[in-house]
Amino acid sequence: MKILVTGGLGFIGSHTVVELVQKNYEVVIIDDLSNSDEKVLDGIKQITAKDVQFEKIDLRDRGAIADFFDKHSDVQGVIHFAASKAVGESVEDPLIYYENNLSSLVYLLKELLAIGRTNFIFSSSCTVYGEADQVPITEEAEIKPALSPYGNTKQIGEEIIKDSCKAYPELNAISLRYFNPIGAHPSTLIGELPIGVPQNLIPFITQTAVGLRRELSVFGDDYPTEDGTCIRDYIYVVDLAKAHVKALERLINQKASTNYEVFNLGTGKGSSVMEVIQSFERISEQKLPYRIASRREGDVIKAFADTKKANQVLGWSSETPLDDALLTALRWEKKIRE
Ligand code: UD1
C-alpha cells in the first residue's frame, strides 16, 4: 500500500518513514529540502534496506502536486509533515508561514479529493493549547489565541481540515498534536538537524555537551513551578513516529468514530528544564555548563499531555523514558560531529 509522506526528510517525517517501511508500506516522500538534507534518504534506506521514492516538490506549486498525483494515483494515505516551524522566524516573516503552511495544505486536500483518496494525517502541535487552564492537557482543552504566526498556522490548519471533513464526508482525517519530540533513531543514521543556533532545548543541550556551544541559557527560573523552570512533555521521536502508523491504520481500516479526530501525543509526564539537565548529566556522565537567563517571550509555563485518548482509542503509548531518549540525542550529536 502506497503512502505519501510530505516533509518525509525532516526530523519527525524521516522517523515515521522508517516505521512505515518497516511495516511494509510503500512510501513516497515529497520534500522541498528547505529545512532538510537529501542525505537523510540514504539514512532511511540504510536502516530499512528498502527503496523509498523521493520527489523534490514545493507544495506551494499546485501544478506540481497535480502532476505528482497523476503519477501516483494509487496513494492510499497521506501524512502531512511539510511545514516551516521556527517560531521566531514566523514572527519576523508571517506571510511566508501562512503561505508555506496553509496554501500547501489546501492544495494537497483539493488534489486528494480530486483523485478520491481521503486518508489524511496532519502534523499539529500542543502549541494550539497555549497556556492551558489545566494540566495534564486533554484534547477538550480550550484552543487559546496563538502566540505566534507559526502556532496560528497549526490552529488554522486544524480548522481547515475540520471544516473540510464536515463539507466532504469522504475525507477522513486525524490531527496529531505533538508535545516536545526529542531524540534520534537508535541506529544513529537519522536524527534532528537544526539549522544554525538551535532554538529547542535538547539540540542546544547536545551541542553544548559536544563543545559547539559554550553554555546553555535556562530561560527563567522564577516560574510558578517546583524548581522555577518551565515544564514540558518530552516524547521520544521513534515512539511518536509509531503513533503515526497507528493513526494511519485507524483510517485505512475505517475504525475512526468520526471523519475528523484529534489526538495528543506525549508521554503524559512533565519534566522541568532543570530535570532535563539532571537527566542529561546522568546519561552523559558529564556536567553541563548552564546559566540562568531571563525568561523567553511567549513561553508557556506548563504543558504536558493527558494521553488517555491516544492510549485507549489509538492503542498507542509512549515507551521510552526521558534518559534513554536523551542518550539517543547525544549519540546522534556525537555521530554528526565526527
Ligand atoms: C517550541 C515552540 C513551539 C513549537 C515547539 C516545536 C517557542 C516559544 N515555542 O516549544 O511553538 O511548537 O518548540 O518543537 O519557541 N529552553 C531553555 N533554553 C534554551 C531552549 C529552551 O531554557 O536554550 C527552555 C524553554 O524555555 C522551555 C523548554 O526549554 O521551557 C523547552 O523549549 P523548546 O525546546 O524551545 O520547546 P517549546 O518551548 O515547548
Tab-separated table of C-alpha atoms and ligand atoms in Angstrom:
chain	number	residue	atom	x	y	z
A	1	MET	CA	0.000	0.000	0.000
A	2	LYS	CA	1.416	3.320	-1.090
A	3	ILE	CA	1.644	6.191	1.415
A	4	LEU	CA	2.711	9.756	0.683
A	5	VAL	CA	4.773	11.409	3.407
A	6	THR	CA	5.274	15.136	2.855
A	7	GLY	CA	8.265	16.550	4.704
A	8	GLY	CA	9.491	12.973	4.896
A	9	LEU	CA	13.146	14.018	5.093
A	10	GLY	CA	12.562	16.164	8.172
A	11	PHE	CA	13.014	15.168	11.799
A	12	ILE	CA	9.692	13.506	12.636
A	13	GLY	CA	8.954	12.725	8.981
A	14	SER	CA	12.082	10.634	8.458
A	15	HIS	CA	11.485	8.572	11.606
A	16	THR	CA	7.894	7.980	10.516
A	17	VAL	CA	9.006	6.873	7.044
A	18	VAL	CA	11.252	4.264	8.690
A	19	GLU	CA	8.369	2.908	10.791
A	20	LEU	CA	6.084	2.757	7.734
A	21	VAL	CA	8.654	0.972	5.579
A	22	GLN	CA	9.356	-1.474	8.387
A	23	LYS	CA	5.628	-2.247	8.377
A	24	ASN	CA	5.835	-2.951	4.656
A	25	TYR	CA	4.168	0.195	3.375
A	26	GLU	CA	5.472	1.566	0.118
A	27	VAL	CA	6.489	5.148	0.848
A	28	VAL	CA	6.842	8.122	-1.461
A	29	ILE	CA	8.379	11.203	0.090
A	30	ILE	CA	7.759	14.755	-1.010
A	31	ASP	CA	10.180	17.289	0.418
A	32	ASP	CA	11.447	20.651	-0.852
A	33	LEU	CA	14.749	20.287	1.056
A	34	SER	CA	14.245	23.770	2.533
A	35	ASN	CA	14.999	22.501	6.036
A	36	SER	CA	16.310	19.008	5.348
A	37	ASP	CA	19.050	17.166	3.551
A	38	GLU	CA	18.863	14.607	0.763
A	39	LYS	CA	21.383	12.507	2.721
A	40	VAL	CA	18.558	11.658	5.128
A	41	LEU	CA	17.178	9.469	2.351
A	42	ASP	CA	20.368	7.383	2.444
A	43	GLY	CA	19.965	7.011	6.207
A	44	ILE	CA	16.385	5.804	5.779
A	45	LYS	CA	17.422	3.333	3.084
A	46	GLN	CA	20.281	2.042	5.207
A	47	ILE	CA	18.050	1.440	8.212
A	48	THR	CA	15.266	-0.233	6.257
A	49	ALA	CA	17.293	-1.881	3.473
A	50	LYS	CA	14.401	-0.973	1.172
A	51	ASP	CA	13.864	1.524	-1.562
A	52	VAL	CA	11.992	4.714	-0.762
A	53	GLN	CA	10.917	7.063	-3.519
A	54	PHE	CA	11.592	10.766	-3.213
A	55	GLU	CA	10.292	13.711	-5.231
A	56	LYS	CA	11.605	17.206	-4.647
A	57	ILE	CA	8.450	19.283	-4.781
A	58	ASP	CA	7.497	22.619	-3.263
A	59	LEU	CA	3.905	22.148	-2.122
A	60	ARG	CA	3.031	25.750	-2.909
A	61	ASP	CA	3.173	24.605	-6.525
A	62	ARG	CA	-0.306	23.245	-7.101
A	63	GLY	CA	0.505	22.110	-10.625
A	64	ALA	CA	3.380	20.020	-9.300
A	65	ILE	CA	1.050	18.359	-6.789
A	66	ALA	CA	-1.449	17.550	-9.534
A	67	ASP	CA	1.368	16.061	-11.651
A	68	PHE	CA	2.506	14.057	-8.638
A	69	PHE	CA	-0.936	12.514	-8.165
A	70	ASP	CA	-1.178	11.754	-11.906
A	71	LYS	CA	1.911	9.638	-11.453
A	72	HIS	CA	0.964	8.248	-8.041
A	73	SER	CA	-2.802	7.894	-8.268
A	74	ASP	CA	-2.548	4.745	-6.139
A	75	VAL	CA	-1.587	6.659	-2.983
A	76	GLN	CA	-3.848	5.365	-0.200
A	77	GLY	CA	-2.947	7.770	2.548
A	78	VAL	CA	-1.067	10.974	3.247
A	79	ILE	CA	0.912	12.007	6.299
A	80	HIS	CA	1.496	15.718	6.012
A	81	PHE	CA	4.541	16.991	7.888
A	82	ALA	CA	5.861	19.550	5.422
A	83	ALA	CA	5.786	22.962	7.088
A	84	SER	CA	8.003	25.710	8.400
A	85	LYS	CA	8.440	25.501	12.154
A	86	ALA	CA	10.642	28.253	13.579
A	87	VAL	CA	8.615	30.374	15.972
A	88	GLY	CA	10.883	33.452	15.842
A	89	GLU	CA	11.131	33.405	12.056
A	90	SER	CA	7.339	33.210	11.816
A	91	VAL	CA	7.059	36.423	13.850
A	92	GLU	CA	9.529	38.166	11.527
A	93	ASP	CA	8.002	36.893	8.300
A	94	PRO	CA	4.430	35.761	8.925
A	95	LEU	CA	3.362	35.733	5.289
A	96	ILE	CA	5.969	33.116	4.431
A	97	TYR	CA	4.491	30.976	7.202
A	98	TYR	CA	0.891	31.455	6.144
A	99	GLU	CA	1.793	30.722	2.538
A	100	ASN	CA	4.046	27.764	3.255
A	101	ASN	CA	1.972	26.049	5.893
A	102	LEU	CA	-1.536	26.802	4.699
A	103	SER	CA	-1.581	27.028	0.911
A	104	SER	CA	0.236	23.693	0.722
A	105	LEU	CA	-2.403	22.148	2.979
A	106	VAL	CA	-5.288	23.487	0.885
A	107	TYR	CA	-3.729	22.329	-2.386
A	108	LEU	CA	-2.970	18.892	-1.029
A	109	LEU	CA	-6.519	18.400	0.253
A	110	LYS	CA	-8.006	19.603	-3.034
A	111	GLU	CA	-5.866	17.286	-5.118
A	112	LEU	CA	-6.520	14.373	-2.797
A	113	LEU	CA	-10.264	14.868	-3.007
A	114	ALA	CA	-9.961	15.158	-6.772
A	115	ILE	CA	-8.458	11.665	-7.015
A	116	GLY	CA	-10.793	10.265	-4.385
A	117	ARG	CA	-8.048	9.470	-1.899
A	118	THR	CA	-9.002	10.606	1.504
A	119	ASN	CA	-6.934	9.291	4.416
A	120	PHE	CA	-5.087	12.269	5.828
A	121	ILE	CA	-2.896	12.710	8.905
A	122	PHE	CA	-1.969	16.245	9.954
A	123	SER	CA	1.076	17.192	11.939
A	124	SER	CA	-0.229	19.532	14.628
A	125	SER	CA	1.187	20.744	17.899
A	126	CYS	CA	0.413	21.232	21.573
A	127	THR	CA	1.110	24.873	20.796
A	128	VAL	CA	-2.613	25.112	19.879
A	129	TYR	CA	-3.436	24.975	23.618
A	130	GLY	CA	-1.229	27.939	24.600
A	131	GLU	CA	-1.103	28.214	28.396
A	132	ALA	CA	-3.756	25.646	29.242
A	133	ASP	CA	-6.002	26.185	32.267
A	134	GLN	CA	-5.238	22.673	33.498
A	135	VAL	CA	-2.503	20.092	33.164
A	136	PRO	CA	-2.362	17.354	32.022
A	137	ILE	CA	-3.937	18.801	28.887
A	138	THR	CA	-6.806	16.858	27.323
A	139	GLU	CA	-7.953	17.162	23.720
A	140	GLU	CA	-11.022	19.018	25.020
A	141	ALA	CA	-8.929	21.872	26.424
A	142	GLU	CA	-9.722	25.267	25.014
A	143	ILE	CA	-7.762	26.406	21.959
A	144	LYS	CA	-6.198	29.679	23.103
A	145	PRO	CA	-5.188	32.553	20.814
A	146	ALA	CA	-1.939	31.559	19.155
A	147	LEU	CA	1.266	33.110	20.492
A	148	SER	CA	2.958	33.226	17.088
A	149	PRO	CA	2.106	33.052	13.380
A	150	TYR	CA	3.631	29.549	13.426
A	151	GLY	CA	1.217	28.468	16.165
A	152	ASN	CA	-1.589	30.151	14.285
A	153	THR	CA	-0.839	28.114	11.153
A	154	LYS	CA	-1.323	24.940	13.225
A	155	GLN	CA	-4.653	26.209	14.600
A	156	ILE	CA	-5.885	27.356	11.198
A	157	GLY	CA	-4.586	24.147	9.631
A	158	GLU	CA	-6.726	22.126	12.026
A	159	GLU	CA	-9.745	24.330	11.249
A	160	ILE	CA	-9.240	23.922	7.511
A	161	ILE	CA	-9.241	20.159	7.936
A	162	LYS	CA	-12.205	20.142	10.320
A	163	ASP	CA	-14.323	22.307	8.005
A	164	SER	CA	-13.317	20.155	5.040
A	165	CYS	CA	-14.284	16.961	6.856
A	166	LYS	CA	-17.701	18.465	7.535
A	167	ALA	CA	-18.183	19.551	3.940
A	168	TYR	CA	-16.677	16.481	2.232
A	169	PRO	CA	-17.802	13.400	4.151
A	170	GLU	CA	-15.491	11.197	2.091
A	171	LEU	CA	-12.493	12.902	3.714
A	172	ASN	CA	-11.043	11.071	6.744
A	173	ALA	CA	-8.541	12.985	8.798
A	174	ILE	CA	-6.679	12.902	12.076
A	175	SER	CA	-4.727	15.760	13.637
A	176	LEU	CA	-1.891	14.684	15.902
A	177	ARG	CA	-0.899	17.246	18.496
A	178	TYR	CA	2.718	16.632	19.405
A	179	PHE	CA	4.200	17.737	22.669
A	180	ASN	CA	8.040	18.042	22.543
A	181	PRO	CA	9.618	15.490	20.182
A	182	ILE	CA	13.239	14.601	21.013
A	183	GLY	CA	15.947	12.040	20.345
A	184	ALA	CA	17.181	10.177	17.312
A	185	HIS	CA	16.887	6.747	15.731
A	186	PRO	CA	18.861	4.124	17.738
A	187	SER	CA	20.866	3.340	14.587
A	188	THR	CA	22.197	6.947	14.680
A	189	LEU	CA	21.563	7.054	10.939
A	190	ILE	CA	18.831	9.720	11.191
A	191	GLY	CA	18.059	12.428	13.743
A	192	GLU	CA	17.400	16.113	14.198
A	193	LEU	CA	19.383	18.539	12.012
A	194	PRO	CA	18.722	22.064	13.263
A	195	ILE	CA	19.983	24.892	11.082
A	196	GLY	CA	22.127	27.487	12.874
A	197	VAL	CA	21.736	28.019	16.605
A	198	PRO	CA	19.119	25.585	17.907
A	199	GLN	CA	16.045	27.192	19.448
A	200	ASN	CA	14.849	23.994	21.085
A	201	LEU	CA	16.189	22.752	24.384
A	202	ILE	CA	17.526	19.296	23.556
A	203	PRO	CA	19.594	20.150	20.463
A	204	PHE	CA	21.007	23.112	22.355
A	205	ILE	CA	21.982	20.818	25.218
A	206	THR	CA	23.621	18.209	22.984
A	207	GLN	CA	25.523	20.886	21.043
A	208	THR	CA	26.747	22.309	24.358
A	209	ALA	CA	27.788	18.860	25.526
A	210	VAL	CA	29.992	18.323	22.464
A	211	GLY	CA	31.548	21.769	22.840
A	212	LEU	CA	29.800	23.529	19.986
A	213	ARG	CA	28.103	25.992	22.381
A	214	ARG	CA	29.697	27.467	25.482
A	215	GLU	CA	26.728	27.077	27.804
A	216	LEU	CA	23.005	26.570	27.904
A	217	SER	CA	20.854	29.512	28.921
A	218	VAL	CA	17.981	28.368	31.102
A	219	PHE	CA	15.177	30.718	30.184
A	220	GLY	CA	13.828	31.742	33.584
A	221	ASP	CA	13.915	30.086	36.999
A	222	ASP	CA	11.209	32.161	38.640
A	223	TYR	CA	8.156	30.460	37.163
A	224	PRO	CA	5.471	29.109	39.490
A	225	THR	CA	6.763	25.523	39.284
A	226	GLU	CA	8.590	23.433	41.856
A	227	ASP	CA	12.109	24.421	40.745
A	228	GLY	CA	11.066	27.618	38.948
A	229	THR	CA	11.746	26.356	35.409
A	230	CYS	CA	9.157	25.569	32.730
A	231	ILE	CA	7.637	22.147	32.356
A	232	ARG	CA	7.252	20.237	29.091
A	233	ASP	CA	6.419	16.745	27.916
A	234	TYR	CA	9.419	15.348	26.019
A	235	ILE	CA	8.391	12.494	23.756
A	236	TYR	CA	10.855	10.173	22.014
A	237	VAL	CA	10.655	10.664	18.258
A	238	VAL	CA	10.534	6.932	17.454
A	239	ASP	CA	7.567	6.471	19.807
A	240	LEU	CA	5.953	9.466	18.139
A	241	ALA	CA	6.621	8.003	14.684
A	242	LYS	CA	4.895	4.762	15.694
A	243	ALA	CA	1.786	6.721	16.647
A	244	HIS	CA	1.536	7.936	13.050
A	245	VAL	CA	1.371	4.369	11.789
A	246	LYS	CA	-1.383	3.616	14.320
A	247	ALA	CA	-3.327	6.703	13.257
A	248	LEU	CA	-2.957	5.876	9.581
A	249	GLU	CA	-4.120	2.304	10.150
A	250	ARG	CA	-7.132	3.589	12.051
A	251	LEU	CA	-8.153	5.487	8.919
A	252	ILE	CA	-7.256	2.744	6.456
A	253	ASN	CA	-9.184	0.139	8.466
A	254	GLN	CA	-12.114	2.548	8.805
A	255	LYS	CA	-12.019	2.383	12.581
A	256	ALA	CA	-12.401	6.116	13.212
A	257	SER	CA	-15.534	7.094	15.124
A	258	THR	CA	-15.974	10.313	13.121
A	259	ASN	CA	-14.241	11.502	9.985
A	260	TYR	CA	-12.190	14.046	11.934
A	261	GLU	CA	-10.343	13.144	15.108
A	262	VAL	CA	-7.662	14.739	17.242
A	263	PHE	CA	-5.098	13.050	19.483
A	264	ASN	CA	-2.467	14.327	21.886
A	265	LEU	CA	0.887	12.617	21.526
A	266	GLY	CA	3.087	12.895	24.579
A	267	THR	CA	4.354	10.819	27.462
A	268	GLY	CA	1.913	12.239	29.983
A	269	LYS	CA	4.813	13.202	32.219
A	270	GLY	CA	6.005	16.755	32.692
A	271	SER	CA	9.723	17.492	33.144
A	272	SER	CA	11.198	20.838	34.118
A	273	VAL	CA	14.218	22.291	32.326
A	274	MET	CA	16.293	21.552	35.455
A	275	GLU	CA	15.091	17.947	35.475
A	276	VAL	CA	16.113	17.604	31.831
A	277	ILE	CA	19.567	18.959	32.658
A	278	GLN	CA	19.892	16.496	35.540
A	279	SER	CA	18.761	13.599	33.376
A	280	PHE	CA	21.216	14.636	30.685
A	281	GLU	CA	24.098	14.889	33.147
A	282	ARG	CA	23.227	11.405	34.390
A	283	ILE	CA	23.266	9.738	30.982
A	284	SER	CA	26.243	11.681	29.615
A	285	GLU	CA	28.243	11.347	32.831
A	286	GLN	CA	29.399	14.929	32.414
A	287	LYS	CA	28.482	18.319	33.857
A	288	LEU	CA	26.510	20.523	31.513
A	289	PRO	CA	27.560	24.173	31.601
A	290	TYR	CA	24.482	26.364	32.055
A	291	ARG	CA	23.428	29.690	33.484
A	292	ILE	CA	20.087	31.115	34.440
A	293	ALA	CA	18.930	33.693	31.895
A	294	SER	CA	15.807	35.817	31.598
A	295	ARG	CA	12.507	34.357	30.501
A	296	ARG	CA	11.924	33.784	26.770
A	297	GLU	CA	8.960	35.677	25.419
A	298	GLY	CA	5.984	33.544	24.565
A	299	ASP	CA	6.993	30.536	26.666
A	300	VAL	CA	4.149	28.699	28.363
A	301	ILE	CA	4.801	27.641	31.951
A	302	LYS	CA	3.479	24.097	31.996
A	303	ALA	CA	2.466	21.826	29.150
A	304	PHE	CA	2.116	18.078	29.363
A	305	ALA	CA	-0.323	15.735	27.761
A	306	ASP	CA	-3.246	13.773	29.010
A	307	THR	CA	-2.594	10.716	26.867
A	308	LYS	CA	-5.701	8.675	27.733
A	309	LYS	CA	-7.331	9.165	24.358
A	310	ALA	CA	-4.236	8.106	22.401
A	311	ASN	CA	-3.710	5.179	24.800
A	312	GLN	CA	-7.265	3.888	24.684
A	313	VAL	CA	-8.547	4.840	21.251
A	314	LEU	CA	-5.374	4.688	19.194
A	315	GLY	CA	-3.889	1.820	21.193
A	316	TRP	CA	-0.612	3.679	21.421
A	317	SER	CA	1.552	4.749	24.304
A	318	SER	CA	4.967	6.247	24.730
A	319	GLU	CA	7.515	3.622	25.784
A	320	THR	CA	10.866	5.330	26.088
A	321	PRO	CA	11.960	7.067	29.296
A	322	LEU	CA	13.496	10.537	29.122
A	323	ASP	CA	17.009	9.255	29.989
A	324	ASP	CA	17.001	6.791	27.089
A	325	ALA	CA	15.654	9.368	24.634
A	326	LEU	CA	18.337	11.864	25.701
A	327	LEU	CA	21.026	9.239	25.230
A	328	THR	CA	19.967	8.741	21.598
A	329	ALA	CA	20.094	12.523	21.105
A	330	LEU	CA	23.628	12.672	22.500
A	331	ARG	CA	24.814	9.716	20.405
A	332	TRP	CA	23.387	11.354	17.288
A	333	GLU	CA	25.076	14.669	18.088
A	334	LYS	CA	28.425	12.912	18.555
A	335	LYS	CA	27.956	10.970	15.336
A	336	ILE	CA	27.256	14.031	13.165
A	337	ARG	CA	30.233	15.895	14.657
A	338	GLU	CA	32.684	13.042	13.947
B	1	UD1	C1	8.899	25.450	20.983
B	1	UD1	C2	7.994	26.469	20.383
B	1	UD1	C3	6.698	25.806	19.990
B	1	UD1	C4	6.966	24.694	18.987
B	1	UD1	C5	7.992	23.734	19.561
B	1	UD1	C6	8.418	22.797	18.464
B	1	UD1	C7	8.600	28.611	21.373
B	1	UD1	C8	8.180	29.668	22.327
B	1	UD1	N1	7.789	27.549	21.307
B	1	UD1	O1	8.234	24.878	22.104
B	1	UD1	O2	5.821	26.726	19.423
B	1	UD1	O3	5.784	24.001	18.713
B	1	UD1	O4	9.151	24.428	20.023
B	1	UD1	O5	9.388	21.926	18.894
B	1	UD1	O6	9.597	28.727	20.701
B	1	UD1	N2	14.752	26.378	26.920
B	1	UD1	C9	15.842	26.905	27.621
B	1	UD1	N3	16.963	27.211	26.924
B	1	UD1	C10	17.099	27.020	25.579
B	1	UD1	C11	15.984	26.453	24.878
B	1	UD1	C12	14.838	26.168	25.582
B	1	UD1	O7	15.763	27.104	28.837
B	1	UD1	O8	18.146	27.330	25.014
B	1	UD1	C13	13.534	26.031	27.663
B	1	UD1	C14	12.310	26.785	27.194
B	1	UD1	O9	12.162	27.982	27.888
B	1	UD1	C15	11.208	25.766	27.514
B	1	UD1	C16	11.874	24.409	27.333
B	1	UD1	O10	13.262	24.671	27.421
B	1	UD1	O11	10.827	25.898	28.839
B	1	UD1	C17	11.562	23.766	26.005
B	1	UD1	O12	11.842	24.679	24.974
B	1	UD1	P1	11.721	24.286	23.428
B	1	UD1	O13	12.533	23.077	23.166
B	1	UD1	O14	12.033	25.508	22.624
B	1	UD1	O15	10.208	23.853	23.249
B	1	UD1	P2	8.856	24.676	23.494
B	1	UD1	O16	9.107	25.978	24.135
B	1	UD1	O17	7.944	23.771	24.221
